[in-house]
């Protein structure tokens, strides 16, 4: 049995004080009602060290939303995987469609980031997913295949133990229009099947989260699907009660 993981992705929201308050509120709700899945909160860099201090890491892990594609040195404004790790964070989200689109992160750049994250002891939530135009052209499987093969397909079974895949169709992100459970399940099954071509053992154990307008009303039904192992939640992770309902 694969465990489920519910992860929040705060994106570029919350100042430091608001972020600490939100993390504390989430932690308190989880303490009151012990989760039977793994919970992660993904925050902007500036929150990581402080949020890491205020949460109980046996209840909730902390994730960055990005890291640099270079190890260290003269890269003004960048934050390395080693720096992320030193804050107490356990995870990093890589390959989000917003990073691919707005910051031009290519599969080759992402491959480097994945390498550095794993080498520095971080686990990776690796996001893939198609745009609306690609979905309408029936290209969702081809897009997921290319994004997997471009950045993570080469990893060893040992490295795959520290990789989570998040299927996030771009047309469902922030639109209030989630993929249906059947639509998401179909792509998750494809992703798992494609990974099985490399290793059946890896395919059986890899956690594949769904992301895209997951909320407290639609999460339960999505989680009934056999290949949906949790969710990567944007907007609804900014409200502690809604996030706690998704975890529950
Ligand atoms: P929403 O849940 O706001 O659609 O965002 C999903 C997402 O991009 C999570 O990474």
Coordinates of N, CA and C and ligand atoms in Angstrom, one line a residue:
X1 N 0.8 -1.2 0.0 CA 0.0 0.0 0.0 C 0.9 1.3 0.0
X2 N 0.6 2.1 -1.0 CA 1.3 3.4 -1.0 C 0.6 4.4 0.0
X3 N 1.5 5.1 0.7 CA 0.9 6.1 1.6 C 0.4 7.3 0.7
X4 N -0.5 8.1 1.2 CA -1.0 9.3 0.5 C -0.2 10.5 1.1
X5 N 0.0 11.4 0.2 CA 0.6 12.7 0.7 C -0.2 13.9 0.2
X6 N -0.6 14.7 1.2 CA -1.2 16.0 0.9 C -0.2 17.1 1.1
X7 N 0.0 17.8 0.1 CA 1.0 18.9 0.2 C 0.4 20.2 -0.2
X8 N 0.7 21.3 0.5 CA 0.3 22.6 0.2 C 1.4 23.3 -0.6
X9 N 1.0 24.1 -1.6 CA 1.9 25.0 -2.3 C 1.4 26.4 -2.1
X10 N 2.0 27.1 -1.3 CA 1.6 28.5 -1.0 C 1.8 29.5 -2.2
X11 N 2.7 29.1 -3.0 CA 3.1 30.0 -4.2 C 3.7 31.3 -3.6
X12 N 3.4 32.4 -4.3 CA 4.0 33.7 -3.7 C 2.9 34.4 -2.9
X13 N 2.5 33.8 -1.8 CA 1.5 34.4 -0.9 C 2.0 34.3 0.5
X14 N 1.5 35.3 1.3 CA 1.8 35.4 2.7 C 3.2 36.0 3.0
X15 N 3.1 37.1 3.8 CA 4.4 37.7 4.3 C 4.9 36.8 5.4
X16 N 6.0 37.1 6.0 CA 6.6 36.2 7.0 C 5.7 36.0 8.2
X17 N 5.1 37.0 8.7 CA 4.2 36.9 9.9 C 3.0 36.1 9.6
X18 N 2.4 36.4 8.4 CA 1.2 35.6 8.0 C 1.5 34.1 7.8
X19 N 2.7 33.9 7.2 CA 3.1 32.5 7.0 C 3.3 31.7 8.3
X20 N 3.9 32.4 9.2 CA 4.1 31.7 10.5 C 2.8 31.4 11.2
X21 N 1.9 32.4 11.1 CA 0.5 32.2 11.7 C -0.2 31.0 11.0
X22 N -0.1 31.0 9.7 CA -0.8 29.9 8.9 C -0.2 28.5 9.3
X23 N 1.1 28.5 9.3 CA 1.8 27.2 9.6 C 1.4 26.7 11.0
X24 N 1.4 27.7 11.9 CA 1.0 27.3 13.3 C -0.4 26.8 13.4
X25 N -1.3 27.5 12.7 CA -2.7 27.1 12.7 C -2.9 25.7 12.0
X26 N -2.2 25.4 11.0 CA -2.2 24.1 10.3 C -1.7 23.0 11.3
X27 N -0.6 23.3 11.9 CA 0.1 22.4 12.9 C -0.9 22.1 14.0
X28 N -1.6 23.1 14.5 CA -2.5 22.9 15.7 C -3.7 22.0 15.2
X29 N -4.2 22.3 14.0 CA -5.3 21.4 13.5 C -4.9 20.0 13.4
X30 N -3.7 19.8 12.9 CA -3.2 18.4 12.6 C -2.9 17.7 14.0
X31 N -2.5 18.5 14.9 CA -2.2 17.9 16.3 C -3.5 17.4 16.9
X32 N -4.5 18.2 16.7 CA -5.8 17.8 17.3 C -6.4 16.6 16.6
X33 N -6.1 16.4 15.3 CA -6.7 15.3 14.6 C -5.6 14.6 13.8
X34 N -4.9 13.7 14.4 CA -3.7 13.1 13.8 C -4.0 12.7 12.3
X35 N -3.2 13.1 11.4 CA -3.4 12.7 10.0 C -3.0 11.3 9.7
X36 N -3.7 10.6 8.9 CA -3.3 9.2 8.5 C -2.7 9.3 7.1
X37 N -2.1 10.4 6.8 CA -1.3 10.5 5.5 C -0.2 11.5 5.8
X38 N 0.8 11.5 4.9 CA 1.9 12.5 5.1 C 1.4 13.9 4.7
X39 N 1.8 14.9 5.4 CA 1.4 16.3 5.1 C 2.7 17.1 4.9
X40 N 2.6 17.9 3.9 CA 3.7 18.8 3.6 C 3.2 20.2 3.4
X41 N 3.9 21.2 3.9 CA 3.6 22.6 3.4 C 4.8 23.2 2.7
X42 N 4.4 23.7 1.5 CA 5.4 24.2 0.6 C 5.3 25.8 0.7
X43 N 6.4 26.4 1.1 CA 6.4 27.8 1.3 C 7.5 28.6 0.5
X44 N 7.3 29.9 0.4 CA 8.4 30.7 -0.2 C 9.7 30.5 0.7
X45 N 10.8 30.8 0.1 CA 12.1 30.6 0.8 C 12.2 31.3 2.1
X46 N 11.6 32.6 2.2 CA 11.8 33.4 3.4 C 11.1 32.8 4.6
X47 N 10.1 31.9 4.4 CA 9.4 31.3 5.5 C 10.1 30.0 6.0
X48 N 10.9 29.4 5.2 CA 11.3 28.0 5.5 C 11.9 27.8 6.9
X49 N 12.9 28.6 7.3 CA 13.5 28.4 8.6 C 12.6 28.5 9.7
X50 N 11.8 29.6 9.7 CA 10.9 29.9 10.8 C 9.7 28.8 10.8
X51 N 9.2 28.5 9.7 CA 8.1 27.6 9.6 C 8.6 26.2 10.1
X52 N 9.8 25.9 9.7 CA 10.4 24.6 10.1 C 10.5 24.6 11.7
X53 N 10.7 25.7 12.3 CA 10.8 25.7 13.8 C 9.4 25.6 14.4
X54 N 8.4 26.1 13.8 CA 7.1 26.1 14.5 C 6.3 24.9 14.3
X55 N 6.6 24.1 13.3 CA 5.8 22.9 13.1 C 6.4 21.6 13.7
X56 N 5.6 20.7 14.1 CA 6.0 19.4 14.6 C 6.3 18.5 13.4
X57 N 7.6 18.2 13.1 CA 7.9 17.5 11.9 C 7.5 16.0 11.9
X58 N 6.9 15.6 13.0 CA 6.3 14.2 13.0 C 4.9 14.3 12.4
X59 N 4.4 15.5 12.3 CA 3.0 15.7 11.7 C 3.1 16.4 10.3
X60 N 4.0 17.3 10.1 CA 4.0 18.0 8.9 C 5.5 18.3 8.5
X61 N 5.8 18.0 7.2 CA 7.1 18.3 6.7 C 7.0 19.6 5.9
X62 N 8.2 20.2 5.7 CA 8.3 21.5 5.1 C 9.0 21.4 3.7
X63 N 8.5 22.2 2.8 CA 9.1 22.1 1.4 C 9.3 23.5 0.9
X64 N 10.4 23.6 0.1 CA 10.6 24.8 -0.7 C 9.8 24.7 -2.0
X65 N 9.7 25.8 -2.7 CA 8.9 25.7 -4.0 C 9.9 25.7 -5.2
X66 N 11.2 25.8 -4.9 CA 12.2 25.9 -6.0 C 13.5 25.8 -5.4
X67 N 14.5 25.5 -6.1 CA 15.9 25.7 -5.7 C 16.7 26.0 -7.0
X68 N 18.0 26.4 -6.8 CA 18.8 26.8 -7.9 C 19.3 25.6 -8.7
X69 N 19.7 25.8 -9.9 CA 20.3 24.7 -10.7 C 21.8 24.8 -10.7
X70 N 22.3 25.5 -9.7 CA 23.8 25.5 -9.5 C 24.0 25.2 -8.0
X71 N 25.2 24.7 -7.7 CA 25.5 24.2 -6.3 C 25.7 25.4 -5.4
X72 N 26.5 26.4 -5.8 CA 26.9 27.5 -5.0 C 27.7 28.5 -5.8
X73 N 27.9 29.7 -5.2 CA 28.7 30.6 -5.9 C 28.1 31.9 -6.4
X74 N 28.6 32.5 -7.4 CA 28.2 33.9 -7.8 C 26.9 33.8 -8.7
X75 N 25.8 33.5 -8.1 CA 24.5 33.5 -8.7 C 23.5 34.3 -7.9
X76 N 23.7 35.6 -8.1 CA 22.9 36.6 -7.3 C 21.4 36.3 -7.2
X77 N 20.9 36.2 -6.0 CA 19.5 36.1 -5.9 C 19.0 34.6 -5.8
X78 N 19.9 33.7 -6.1 CA 19.5 32.3 -6.1 C 19.6 31.6 -4.7
X79 N 18.9 30.5 -4.5 CA 19.0 29.8 -3.3 C 19.2 28.3 -3.6
X80 N 20.3 27.8 -3.0 CA 20.7 26.5 -3.4 C 20.0 25.4 -2.7
X81 N 20.0 24.2 -3.2 CA 19.4 23.0 -2.5 C 20.0 22.9 -1.1
X82 N 21.3 23.1 -1.0 CA 22.0 22.9 0.3 C 21.5 23.9 1.3
X83 N 21.2 25.2 0.8 CA 20.7 26.2 1.7 C 19.3 25.8 2.2
X84 N 18.5 25.3 1.2 CA 17.1 24.9 1.6 C 17.2 23.8 2.6
X85 N 18.0 22.8 2.4 CA 18.2 21.7 3.4 C 18.6 22.3 4.8
X86 N 19.4 23.3 4.8 CA 19.9 23.8 6.1 C 18.8 24.5 6.9
X87 N 17.7 24.8 6.3 CA 16.6 25.5 7.0 C 15.8 24.5 7.8
X88 N 16.0 23.2 7.5 CA 15.1 22.2 8.2 C 14.0 21.6 7.3
X89 N 14.0 22.2 6.0 CA 13.0 21.7 5.0 C 13.4 20.3 4.6
X90 N 12.4 19.4 4.3 CA 12.7 18.1 3.8 C 12.5 17.9 2.3
X91 N 11.7 18.8 1.7 CA 11.3 18.6 0.3 C 11.5 19.9 -0.5
X92 N 11.5 19.7 -1.8 CA 11.5 20.9 -2.7 C 10.5 20.5 -3.9
X93 N 9.7 21.4 -4.2 CA 8.8 21.3 -5.4 C 9.6 21.8 -6.6
X94 N 9.7 20.9 -7.6 CA 10.4 21.3 -8.8 C 9.5 21.1 -10.1
X95 N 9.7 21.9 -11.1 CA 9.1 21.6 -12.4 C 7.6 22.1 -12.4
X96 N 7.3 23.0 -11.4 CA 5.9 23.5 -11.5 C 5.7 24.2 -12.8
X97 N 4.5 24.1 -13.3 CA 4.2 24.8 -14.7 C 4.4 26.3 -14.6
X98 N 4.2 26.9 -13.4 CA 4.5 28.3 -13.4 C 5.9 28.7 -13.5
X99 N 6.8 27.8 -13.0 CA 8.3 28.0 -13.2 C 8.7 27.6 -14.6
X100 N 8.1 26.6 -15.2 CA 8.4 26.3 -16.6 C 8.0 27.4 -17.5
X101 N 6.8 28.0 -17.3 CA 6.2 29.0 -18.2 C 6.9 30.4 -18.0
X102 N 6.8 30.8 -16.7 CA 7.2 32.3 -16.5 C 8.7 32.4 -16.3
X103 N 9.4 31.4 -15.9 CA 10.9 31.5 -15.6 C 11.7 30.6 -16.6
X104 N 11.0 30.1 -17.6 CA 11.7 29.4 -18.7 C 12.5 28.2 -18.2
X105 N 12.0 27.5 -17.2 CA 12.8 26.3 -16.8 C 12.6 25.1 -17.7
X106 N 13.6 24.7 -18.3 CA 13.6 23.7 -19.3 C 13.8 22.3 -18.7
X107 N 13.5 21.2 -19.4 CA 13.8 19.9 -18.8 C 15.2 19.7 -18.4
X108 N 16.2 20.3 -19.1 CA 17.6 20.2 -18.8 C 17.9 20.9 -17.5
X109 N 17.4 22.1 -17.3 CA 17.6 22.9 -16.1 C 17.0 22.1 -14.9
X110 N 15.8 21.6 -15.1 CA 15.1 20.8 -14.1 C 15.8 19.6 -13.7
X111 N 16.4 18.9 -14.7 CA 17.2 17.7 -14.4 C 18.4 18.1 -13.4
X112 N 19.0 19.2 -13.7 CA 20.1 19.7 -12.8 C 19.6 20.0 -11.4
X113 N 18.4 20.6 -11.3 CA 17.8 20.9 -10.0 C 17.5 19.7 -9.2
X114 N 16.9 18.7 -9.9 CA 16.6 17.4 -9.3 C 17.8 16.8 -8.8
X115 N 18.9 16.8 -9.6 CA 20.1 16.2 -9.2 C 20.7 16.8 -7.9
X116 N 20.7 18.2 -7.9 CA 21.2 18.9 -6.7 C 20.4 18.7 -5.5
X117 N 19.0 18.7 -5.7 CA 18.1 18.5 -4.5 C 18.4 17.1 -3.9
X118 N 18.4 16.1 -4.7 CA 18.6 14.7 -4.2 C 20.0 14.6 -3.6
X119 N 21.0 15.2 -4.2 CA 22.4 15.1 -3.7 C 22.5 15.8 -2.3
X120 N 21.6 16.7 -2.1 CA 21.7 17.4 -0.8 C 20.7 16.9 0.2
X121 N 20.1 15.8 0.0 CA 19.2 15.1 0.9 C 17.8 15.6 1.0
X122 N 17.4 16.3 -0.1 CA 16.0 16.8 -0.1 C 15.2 15.8 -0.9
X123 N 13.9 15.6 -0.6 CA 13.0 14.8 -1.5 C 12.4 15.8 -2.5
X124 N 12.0 15.3 -3.6 CA 11.5 16.2 -4.7 C 10.1 15.8 -5.0
X125 N 9.3 16.9 -5.1 CA 7.9 16.8 -5.7 C 8.1 17.3 -7.1
X126 N 8.0 16.4 -8.1 CA 8.3 16.8 -9.4 C 7.0 16.9 -10.2
X127 N 6.7 18.2 -10.7 CA 5.4 18.4 -11.3 C 5.4 18.3 -12.8
X128 N 4.4 17.7 -13.4 CA 4.2 17.6 -14.8 C 2.8 17.8 -15.2
X129 N 2.5 18.1 -16.4 CA 1.1 18.3 -16.8 C 1.0 19.2 -18.1
X130 N -0.1 19.0 -18.8 CA -0.3 19.6 -20.1 C -1.2 20.9 -20.0
X131 N -1.0 21.7 -21.0 CA -1.8 22.9 -21.1 C -3.2 22.6 -21.7
X132 N -4.1 23.6 -21.7 CA -5.4 23.3 -22.3 C -5.3 23.0 -23.8
X133 N -4.5 23.7 -24.5 CA -4.3 23.4 -25.9 C -3.8 22.0 -26.2
X134 N -2.9 21.6 -25.3 CA -2.3 20.2 -25.5 C -3.4 19.2 -25.1
X135 N -4.2 19.5 -24.1 CA -5.3 18.5 -23.7 C -6.3 18.4 -24.9
X136 N -6.6 19.6 -25.5 CA -7.6 19.6 -26.6 C -7.1 18.9 -27.8
X137 N -5.7 18.8 -27.9 CA -5.1 18.1 -29.1 C -4.9 16.7 -28.7
X138 N -5.3 16.3 -27.5 CA -5.1 14.9 -27.1 C -3.6 14.5 -26.7
X139 N -2.9 15.6 -26.3 CA -1.4 15.3 -26.2 C -1.0 15.1 -24.7
X140 N -2.0 15.0 -23.8 CA -1.6 14.9 -22.4 C -0.6 13.8 -22.0
X141 N -0.7 12.7 -22.7 CA 0.2 11.6 -22.4 C 1.6 11.9 -22.9
X142 N 1.6 12.4 -24.1 CA 2.9 12.7 -24.8 C 3.7 13.8 -23.9
X143 N 2.9 14.8 -23.4 CA 3.5 15.9 -22.6 C 4.1 15.3 -21.3
X144 N 3.3 14.5 -20.6 CA 3.8 13.9 -19.4 C 5.0 13.0 -19.6
X145 N 5.0 12.2 -20.7 CA 6.1 11.3 -21.0 C 7.4 12.2 -21.2
X146 N 7.2 13.2 -22.0 CA 8.4 14.0 -22.3 C 8.9 14.7 -21.1
X147 N 8.0 15.2 -20.2 CA 8.5 15.9 -19.0 C 9.2 14.9 -18.0
X148 N 8.7 13.7 -18.0 CA 9.3 12.7 -17.1 C 10.7 12.3 -17.7
X149 N 10.7 12.0 -19.0 CA 11.9 11.6 -19.6 C 13.0 12.7 -19.6
X150 N 12.5 13.9 -19.7 CA 13.5 15.0 -19.8 C 14.2 15.3 -18.5
X151 N 13.7 14.9 -17.3 CA 14.3 15.3 -16.1 C 14.4 14.3 -15.0
X152 N 13.6 13.2 -15.0 CA 13.7 12.2 -13.9 C 13.8 10.8 -14.3
X153 N 13.7 10.5 -15.6 CA 13.6 9.1 -16.0 C 14.9 8.3 -15.8
X154 N 16.0 9.1 -15.8 CA 17.3 8.4 -15.6 C 17.6 8.0 -14.2
X155 N 16.8 8.5 -13.2 CA 17.2 8.2 -11.8 C 17.2 6.7 -11.5
X156 N 18.0 6.4 -10.5 CA 18.1 5.0 -10.1 C 16.9 4.7 -9.2
X157 N 16.5 3.4 -9.0 CA 15.5 3.0 -8.1 C 15.7 3.6 -6.7
X158 N 16.9 3.7 -6.3 CA 17.2 4.2 -4.9 C 16.9 5.7 -4.9
X159 N 17.2 6.4 -6.0 CA 16.8 7.9 -6.0 C 15.3 8.1 -6.1
X160 N 14.6 7.2 -6.8 CA 13.2 7.3 -7.0 C 12.4 7.2 -5.6
X161 N 13.1 6.6 -4.6 CA 12.5 6.5 -3.3 C 12.2 7.9 -2.8
X162 N 13.0 8.9 -3.3 CA 12.9 10.3 -2.8 C 12.2 11.2 -3.8
X163 N 11.5 10.6 -4.7 CA 10.8 11.5 -5.7 C 9.3 11.2 -5.7
X164 N 8.5 12.2 -5.6 CA 7.1 12.2 -5.7 C 6.7 12.9 -7.0
X165 N 5.8 12.3 -7.8 CA 5.3 13.0 -9.0 C 4.0 13.7 -8.7
X166 N 3.9 14.9 -9.2 CA 2.6 15.6 -9.1 C 2.1 15.9 -10.5
X167 N 0.9 15.2 -10.8 CA 0.3 15.5 -12.1 C -0.6 16.7 -12.0
X168 N -0.2 17.8 -12.6 CA -1.0 19.1 -12.5 C -1.4 19.6 -13.9
X169 N -2.5 19.2 -14.4 CA -2.9 19.8 -15.7 C -3.1 21.3 -15.6
X170 N -2.4 22.0 -16.4 CA -2.3 23.5 -16.3 C -3.7 24.1 -16.4
X171 N -4.6 23.5 -17.2 CA -5.9 24.1 -17.3 C -6.7 24.0 -16.0
X172 N -6.3 23.2 -15.1 CA -7.0 23.0 -13.8 C -6.4 23.8 -12.7
X173 N -5.3 24.4 -12.9 CA -4.6 25.2 -11.8 C -5.2 26.6 -11.7
X174 N -5.7 26.8 -10.5 CA -6.2 28.1 -10.2 C -7.5 28.5 -10.9
X175 N -8.1 27.6 -11.6 CA -9.2 27.9 -12.4 C -10.6 27.5 -11.8
X176 N -10.5 26.7 -10.7 CA -11.7 26.3 -10.0 C -12.3 25.1 -10.8
X177 N -11.6 24.7 -11.9 CA -12.1 23.6 -12.8 C -11.1 22.4 -12.6
X178 N -11.3 21.6 -11.6 CA -10.5 20.4 -11.4 C -10.7 19.4 -12.5
X179 N -9.7 18.6 -12.8 CA -9.9 17.4 -13.6 C -10.9 16.6 -12.9
X180 N -11.7 15.8 -13.6 CA -12.6 14.9 -13.0 C -11.8 13.7 -12.4
X181 N -12.3 13.0 -11.4 CA -11.5 11.9 -10.9 C -11.1 10.9 -12.0
X182 N -12.0 10.7 -13.0 CA -11.7 9.8 -14.1 C -10.6 10.3 -15.0
X183 N -10.7 11.6 -15.3 CA -9.7 12.2 -16.1 C -8.3 12.1 -15.5
X184 N -8.3 12.5 -14.2 CA -7.0 12.4 -13.4 C -6.5 11.0 -13.4
X185 N -7.4 10.1 -13.0 CA -7.0 8.6 -12.9 C -6.4 8.1 -14.2
X186 N -7.0 8.5 -15.3 CA -6.5 8.0 -16.6 C -5.0 8.4 -16.8
X187 N -4.7 9.7 -16.5 CA -3.3 10.1 -16.7 C -2.4 9.5 -15.7
X188 N -2.9 9.4 -14.4 CA -2.0 8.8 -13.4 C -1.7 7.4 -13.7
X189 N -2.6 6.7 -14.3 CA -2.4 5.3 -14.7 C -1.4 5.2 -15.8
X190 N -1.5 6.2 -16.7 CA -0.5 6.3 -17.8 C 0.9 6.5 -17.3
X191 N 1.0 7.5 -16.4 CA 2.3 7.9 -15.8 C 2.9 6.6 -15.1
X192 N 2.1 6.0 -14.3 CA 2.6 4.8 -13.6 C 3.1 3.7 -14.6
X193 N 2.2 3.5 -15.6 CA 2.6 2.5 -16.6 C 3.8 2.8 -17.3
X194 N 4.0 4.1 -17.6 CA 5.2 4.5 -18.3 C 6.5 4.3 -17.4
X195 N 6.4 4.6 -16.2 CA 7.5 4.4 -15.3 C 7.8 2.9 -15.1
X196 N 6.7 2.1 -15.2 CA 6.9 0.7 -15.1 C 7.7 0.1 -16.3
X197 N 7.8 0.8 -17.4 CA 8.7 0.4 -18.5 C 10.1 0.4 -18.1
X198 N 10.4 1.3 -17.1 CA 11.8 1.3 -16.6 C 11.9 0.3 -15.4
X199 N 11.0 0.4 -14.5 CA 11.0 -0.5 -13.3 C 9.6 -0.7 -12.7
X200 N 9.1 -1.9 -12.7 CA 7.8 -2.2 -12.1 C 7.8 -1.8 -10.6
X201 N 9.0 -2.1 -9.9 CA 9.1 -1.9 -8.5 C 8.9 -0.4 -8.2
X202 N 9.6 0.4 -9.0 CA 9.5 1.9 -8.9 C 8.1 2.4 -9.1
X203 N 7.5 1.8 -10.2 CA 6.1 2.2 -10.6 C 5.1 1.9 -9.4
X204 N 5.3 0.7 -8.8 CA 4.4 0.3 -7.7 C 4.5 1.2 -6.5
X205 N 5.8 1.7 -6.2 CA 5.9 2.5 -5.0 C 5.8 4.0 -5.2
X206 N 6.0 4.5 -6.4 CA 6.0 6.0 -6.6 C 4.7 6.6 -6.3
X207 N 4.7 7.7 -5.5 CA 3.5 8.4 -5.1 C 3.2 9.4 -6.2
X208 N 2.0 9.4 -6.7 CA 1.6 10.3 -7.8 C 0.4 11.1 -7.2
X209 N 0.7 12.4 -7.0 CA -0.3 13.3 -6.5 C -1.0 14.0 -7.6
X210 N -2.2 14.4 -7.4 CA -3.0 15.2 -8.4 C -3.0 16.6 -7.9
X211 N -2.8 17.6 -8.8 CA -2.9 19.0 -8.4 C -3.7 19.8 -9.5
X212 N -4.5 20.7 -9.0 CA -5.3 21.5 -9.9 C -6.7 21.7 -9.3
X213 N -6.9 22.8 -8.6 CA -8.2 23.2 -8.1 C -8.8 22.1 -7.1
X214 N -7.8 21.4 -6.4 CA -8.3 20.5 -5.3 C -8.8 21.4 -4.1
X215 N -9.9 21.0 -3.6 CA -10.5 21.7 -2.4 C -11.1 20.8 -1.5
X216 N -11.7 21.3 -0.4 CA -12.3 20.5 0.6 C -13.5 19.7 0.1
X217 N -14.1 20.2 -1.0 CA -15.3 19.5 -1.5 C -15.0 18.4 -2.5
X218 N -13.9 18.5 -3.2 CA -13.7 17.5 -4.3 C -12.5 16.5 -4.0
X219 N -11.8 16.7 -2.9 CA -10.6 15.9 -2.6 C -11.0 14.4 -2.4
X220 N -12.0 14.2 -1.6 CA -12.3 12.8 -1.1 C -12.6 11.9 -2.4
X221 N -13.3 12.5 -3.3 CA -13.6 11.7 -4.5 C -12.4 11.4 -5.4
X222 N -11.5 12.4 -5.5 CA -10.3 12.2 -6.2 C -9.5 11.1 -5.6
X223 N -9.5 11.1 -4.2 CA -8.6 10.1 -3.5 C -9.1 8.7 -3.6
X224 N -10.4 8.5 -4.1 CA -10.8 7.1 -4.2 C -10.2 6.4 -5.4
X225 N -9.6 7.2 -6.3 CA -9.0 6.6 -7.5 C -7.7 5.8 -7.2
X226 N -7.6 4.6 -7.8 CA -6.5 3.7 -7.4 C -5.1 4.3 -7.6
X227 N -4.9 5.2 -8.6 CA -3.6 5.7 -8.8 C -3.4 7.1 -8.4
X228 N -4.3 7.7 -7.7 CA -4.2 9.0 -7.1 C -3.8 8.9 -5.6
X229 N -2.5 9.3 -5.4 CA -2.0 9.0 -4.0 C -1.9 10.3 -3.2
X230 N -2.9 11.2 -3.4 CA -2.8 12.5 -2.6 C -2.9 13.6 -3.5
X231 N -2.6 14.8 -3.0 CA -2.8 16.0 -3.8 C -1.7 17.1 -3.5
X232 N -1.5 17.9 -4.5 CA -0.7 19.1 -4.3 C -1.7 20.3 -4.5
X233 N -1.8 21.0 -3.4 CA -3.0 21.9 -3.3 C -2.4 23.4 -3.3
X234 N -3.0 24.2 -4.1 CA -2.6 25.6 -4.2 C -3.5 26.4 -3.3
X235 N -4.5 27.1 -3.9 CA -5.4 28.0 -3.2 C -5.9 27.5 -1.9
X236 N -6.4 26.3 -1.9 CA -7.1 25.8 -0.7 C -6.1 25.5 0.5
X237 N -4.7 25.5 0.2 CA -3.8 25.3 1.2 C -3.5 26.6 2.0
X238 N -4.1 27.7 1.6 CA -3.9 29.0 2.2 C -4.9 29.2 3.3
X239 N -5.8 28.3 3.5 CA -6.8 28.4 4.5 C -6.7 27.1 5.4
X240 N -6.3 27.3 6.6 CA -6.0 26.1 7.4 C -7.2 25.1 7.5
X241 N -8.4 25.6 7.8 CA -9.5 24.7 7.9 C -9.8 23.8 6.7
X242 N -9.7 24.5 5.5 CA -9.9 23.8 4.2 C -8.8 22.7 4.0
X243 N -7.6 23.2 4.3 CA -6.5 22.3 4.1 C -6.6 21.0 5.0
X244 N -7.0 21.3 6.3 CA -7.2 20.2 7.2 C -8.3 19.2 6.8
X245 N -9.3 19.8 6.2 CA -10.4 18.9 5.7 C -9.8 18.0 4.5
X246 N -9.0 18.5 3.7 CA -8.4 17.7 2.6 C -7.5 16.6 3.2
X247 N -6.8 17.0 4.2 CA -5.9 16.0 4.9 C -6.8 14.9 5.5
X248 N -7.8 15.3 6.1 CA -8.7 14.3 6.8 C -9.4 13.4 5.7
Ligands
LIG1 P1 -4.7 25.4 -7.2 O1 -5.0 24.4 -6.1 O2 -4.8 26.8 -6.7 O3 -5.4 25.1 -8.5 O4 -3.1 25.2 -7.5 C1 -2.6 24.0 -7.8 C2 -1.2 24.0 -7.9 O5 -0.6 24.7 -8.8 C3 -0.4 23.4 -6.8 O6 0.9 23.3 -7.1

